[in-house]
Coordinates of C-alpha atoms in Angstrom, one line a residue:
X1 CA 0.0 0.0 0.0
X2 CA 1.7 3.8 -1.1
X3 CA 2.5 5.1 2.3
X4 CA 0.6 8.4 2.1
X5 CA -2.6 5.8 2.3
X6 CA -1.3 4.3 5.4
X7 CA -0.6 7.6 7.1
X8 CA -4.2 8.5 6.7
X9 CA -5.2 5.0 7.7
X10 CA -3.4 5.1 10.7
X11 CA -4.9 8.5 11.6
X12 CA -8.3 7.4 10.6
X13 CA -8.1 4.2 13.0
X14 CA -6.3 6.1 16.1
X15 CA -3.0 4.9 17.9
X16 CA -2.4 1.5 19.0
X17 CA -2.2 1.9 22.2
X18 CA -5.8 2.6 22.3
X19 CA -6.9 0.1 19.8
X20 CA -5.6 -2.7 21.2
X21 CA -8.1 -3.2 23.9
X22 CA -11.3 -3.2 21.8
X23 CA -9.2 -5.5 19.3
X24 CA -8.9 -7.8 22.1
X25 CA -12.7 -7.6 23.0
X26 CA -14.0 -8.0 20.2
X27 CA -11.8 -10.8 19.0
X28 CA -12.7 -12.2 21.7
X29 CA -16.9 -12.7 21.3
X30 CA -16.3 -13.4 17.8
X31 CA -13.6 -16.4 18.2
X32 CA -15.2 -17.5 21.9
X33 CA -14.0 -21.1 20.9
X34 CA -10.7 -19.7 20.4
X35 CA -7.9 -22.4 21.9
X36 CA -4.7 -24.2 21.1
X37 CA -5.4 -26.6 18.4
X38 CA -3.4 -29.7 20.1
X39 CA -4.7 -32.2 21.8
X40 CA -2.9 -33.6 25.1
X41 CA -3.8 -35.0 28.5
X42 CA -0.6 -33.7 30.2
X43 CA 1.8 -31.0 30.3
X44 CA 4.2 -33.7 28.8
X45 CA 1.9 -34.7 25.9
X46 CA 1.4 -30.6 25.4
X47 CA 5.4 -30.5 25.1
X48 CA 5.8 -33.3 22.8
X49 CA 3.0 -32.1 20.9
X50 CA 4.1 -28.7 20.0
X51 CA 8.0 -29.9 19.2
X52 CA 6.2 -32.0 16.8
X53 CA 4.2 -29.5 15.4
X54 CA 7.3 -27.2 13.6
X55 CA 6.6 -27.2 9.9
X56 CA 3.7 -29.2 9.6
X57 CA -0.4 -28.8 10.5
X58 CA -2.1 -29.1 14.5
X59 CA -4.4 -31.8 12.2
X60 CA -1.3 -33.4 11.3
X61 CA 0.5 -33.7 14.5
X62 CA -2.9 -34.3 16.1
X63 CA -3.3 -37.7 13.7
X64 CA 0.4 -38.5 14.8
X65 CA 0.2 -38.1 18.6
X66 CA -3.0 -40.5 18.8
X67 CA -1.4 -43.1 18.3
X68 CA 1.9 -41.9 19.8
X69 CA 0.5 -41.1 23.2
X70 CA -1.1 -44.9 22.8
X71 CA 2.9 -46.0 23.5
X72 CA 4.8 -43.7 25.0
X73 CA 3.4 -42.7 28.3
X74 CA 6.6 -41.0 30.2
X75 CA 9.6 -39.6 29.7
X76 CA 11.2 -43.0 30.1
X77 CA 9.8 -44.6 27.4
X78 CA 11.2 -42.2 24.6
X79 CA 14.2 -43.3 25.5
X80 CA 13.4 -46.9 25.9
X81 CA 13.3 -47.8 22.1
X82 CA 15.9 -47.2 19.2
X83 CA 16.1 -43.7 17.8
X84 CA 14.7 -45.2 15.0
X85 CA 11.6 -46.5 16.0
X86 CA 10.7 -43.6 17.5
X87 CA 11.4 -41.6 14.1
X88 CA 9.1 -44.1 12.5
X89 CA 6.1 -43.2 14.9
X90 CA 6.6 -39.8 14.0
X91 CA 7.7 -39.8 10.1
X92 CA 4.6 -37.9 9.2
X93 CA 5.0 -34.9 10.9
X94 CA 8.4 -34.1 9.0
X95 CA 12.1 -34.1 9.7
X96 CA 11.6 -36.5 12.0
X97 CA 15.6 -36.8 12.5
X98 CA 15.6 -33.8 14.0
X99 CA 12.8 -34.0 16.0
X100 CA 13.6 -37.5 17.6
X101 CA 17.0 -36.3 18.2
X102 CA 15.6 -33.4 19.9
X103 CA 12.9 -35.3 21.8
X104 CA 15.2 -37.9 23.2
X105 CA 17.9 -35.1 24.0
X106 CA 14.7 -33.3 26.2
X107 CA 13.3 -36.7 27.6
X108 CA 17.0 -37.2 29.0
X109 CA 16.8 -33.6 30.0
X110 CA 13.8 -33.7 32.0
X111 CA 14.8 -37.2 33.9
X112 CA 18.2 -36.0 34.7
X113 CA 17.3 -32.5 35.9
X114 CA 13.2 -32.5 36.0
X115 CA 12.4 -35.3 37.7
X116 CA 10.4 -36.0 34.8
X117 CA 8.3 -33.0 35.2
X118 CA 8.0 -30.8 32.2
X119 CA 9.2 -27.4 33.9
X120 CA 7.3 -24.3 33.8
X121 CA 9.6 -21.2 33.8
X122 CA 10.8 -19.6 30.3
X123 CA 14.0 -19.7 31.2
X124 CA 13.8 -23.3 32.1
X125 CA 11.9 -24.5 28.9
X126 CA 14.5 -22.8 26.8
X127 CA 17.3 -25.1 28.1
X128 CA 15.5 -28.2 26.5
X129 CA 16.6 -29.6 23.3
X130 CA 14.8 -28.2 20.4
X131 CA 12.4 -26.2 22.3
X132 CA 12.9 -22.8 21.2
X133 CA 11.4 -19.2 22.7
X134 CA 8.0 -20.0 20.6
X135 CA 7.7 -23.6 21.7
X136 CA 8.6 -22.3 25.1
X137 CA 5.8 -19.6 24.8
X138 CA 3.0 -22.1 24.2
X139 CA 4.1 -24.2 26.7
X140 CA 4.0 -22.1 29.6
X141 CA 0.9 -20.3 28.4
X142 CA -0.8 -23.4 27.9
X143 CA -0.1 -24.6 31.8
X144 CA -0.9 -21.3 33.1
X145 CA 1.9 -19.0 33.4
X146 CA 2.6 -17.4 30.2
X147 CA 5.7 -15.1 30.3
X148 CA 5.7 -14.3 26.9
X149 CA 3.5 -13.6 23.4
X150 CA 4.0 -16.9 21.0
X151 CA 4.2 -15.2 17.7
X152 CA 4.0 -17.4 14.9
X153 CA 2.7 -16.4 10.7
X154 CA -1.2 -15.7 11.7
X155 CA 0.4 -13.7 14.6
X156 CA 3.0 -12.1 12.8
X157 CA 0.9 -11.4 9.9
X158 CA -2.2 -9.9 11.7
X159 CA -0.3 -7.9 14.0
X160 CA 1.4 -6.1 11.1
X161 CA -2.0 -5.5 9.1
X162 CA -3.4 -4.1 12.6
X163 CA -0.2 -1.7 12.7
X164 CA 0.6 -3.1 15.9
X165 CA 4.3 -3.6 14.7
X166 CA 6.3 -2.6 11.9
X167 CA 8.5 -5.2 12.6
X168 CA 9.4 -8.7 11.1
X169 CA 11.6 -10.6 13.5
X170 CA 9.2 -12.8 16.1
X171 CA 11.3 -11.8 18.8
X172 CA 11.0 -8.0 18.0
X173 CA 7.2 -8.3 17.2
X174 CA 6.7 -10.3 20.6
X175 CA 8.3 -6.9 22.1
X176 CA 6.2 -4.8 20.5
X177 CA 3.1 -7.0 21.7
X178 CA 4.3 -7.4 25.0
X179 CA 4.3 -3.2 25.7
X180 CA 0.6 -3.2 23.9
X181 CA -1.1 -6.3 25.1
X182 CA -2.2 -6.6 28.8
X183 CA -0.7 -9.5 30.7
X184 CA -3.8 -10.6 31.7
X185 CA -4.0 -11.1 28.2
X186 CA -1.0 -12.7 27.2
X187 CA -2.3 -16.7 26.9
X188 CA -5.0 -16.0 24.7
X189 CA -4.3 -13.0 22.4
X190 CA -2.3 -15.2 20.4
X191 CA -5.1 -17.6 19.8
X192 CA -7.3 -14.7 19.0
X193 CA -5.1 -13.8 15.8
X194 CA -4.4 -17.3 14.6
X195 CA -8.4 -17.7 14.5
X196 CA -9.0 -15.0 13.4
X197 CA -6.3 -15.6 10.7
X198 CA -7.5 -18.6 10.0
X199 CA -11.5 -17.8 9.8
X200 CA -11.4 -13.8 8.3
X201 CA -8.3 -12.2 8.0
X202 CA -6.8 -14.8 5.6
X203 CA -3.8 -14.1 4.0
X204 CA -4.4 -14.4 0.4
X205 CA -8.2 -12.7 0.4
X206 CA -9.1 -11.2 3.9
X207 CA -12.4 -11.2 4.3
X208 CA -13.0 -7.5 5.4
X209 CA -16.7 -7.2 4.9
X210 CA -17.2 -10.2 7.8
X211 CA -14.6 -8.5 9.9
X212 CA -15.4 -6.9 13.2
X213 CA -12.5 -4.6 13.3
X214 CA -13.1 -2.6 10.2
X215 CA -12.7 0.8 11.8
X216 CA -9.8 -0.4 14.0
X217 CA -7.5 -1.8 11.1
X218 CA -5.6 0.4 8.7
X219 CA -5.3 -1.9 6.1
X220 CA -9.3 -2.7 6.1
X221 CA -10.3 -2.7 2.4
X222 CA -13.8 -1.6 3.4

């Protein structure tokens, strides 16, 4: 979009600092089912599920981990078969290599240092193999504590469109969200945008007539 249509975009919708909180609401009664897409039963199964879940679909890793779950039950038993069993039970979610590696490397983790607990702290989720700041993120939102904004393309990308950011690196948009979005807030406003994403605000044709924040979005086409 030419930037002198921005500008007057940006005036027309008001500053972000004041938008934010009727974005939220009224994200909020429109995506009322709004929730993590994974299924799990435990904070381990969550943390499995969402190292899984890089580069492939939730409906994906969701087909994967019902069967998965059937068989391994604790951290223990990742560790208790070949590496290259387990990369067979999870060949469909993509570079399974990788992902065993990394899960076996975290299972260790979590037995050595954990107690076999799946810790709840940033800082300590960060230290496990192949969980990275996003995984992190969803993790200790999902069990209650988030310390941090997951940002991930539906988050990236809505958050620009809104003018919340002008940024492009995750961990600069998450900084951005962080100053703007209420902590109270924090756990579910990413699940706002990747609905929202997902239902209206899709990337390729958003759907700005069915959109209830027209007159708080500078790139609204209506």
């Amino acid at each position: 979009m030419p930037r002198s249509y921005l500008q007057e975009a940006r005036k027309r919708v008001g500053p972000k600092k004041e938008r934010i909180g009727p974005i939220i609401e009224r994200l909020a009664a429109e995506h009322a089912d709004a929730a993590i897409a994974l299924r799990f039963r435990s904070p381990l199964e969550l943390l499995v599920s969402v190292m899984l879940s890089a580069q492939t679909t939730d409906v994906n890793v969701n087909r994967v981990t019902q069967k998965l779950f059937e068989k391994y039950h604790k951290p223990e038993d990742y560790l208790a078969v070949p590496q290259e069993e387990l990369e067979r039970d999870i060949f469909a979610t993509g570079f399974y290599r990788q992902k065993a590696k990394a899960l076996r490397g975290t299972m260790r983790m979590l037995i050595e240092e954990y107690d076999g607990e799946v810790p709840r702290r940033l800082e300590e989720l960060i230290r496990l193999p192949g969980v990275a700041r996003k995984t992190a993120n969803v993790v200790a939102a999902e069990l209650g504590d988030p310390e941090g904004i997951v940002v991930d393309t539906h988050v990236r990308r809505l958050s620009q469109r809104l003018r919340l950011t002008r940024q492009e690196d995750p961990v600069k948009i998450e900084r951005d969200l962080i100053k703007l979005v209420p902590r109270a807030d924090w756990g579910r406003f990413p699940h706002l945008l990747i609905w929202h994403g997902r239902r209206i605000c899709i990337a390729r044709g958003p759907l700005c007539e069915r959109c209830p924040l027209t007159d708080l979005c500078p790139a609204s086409r209506v």
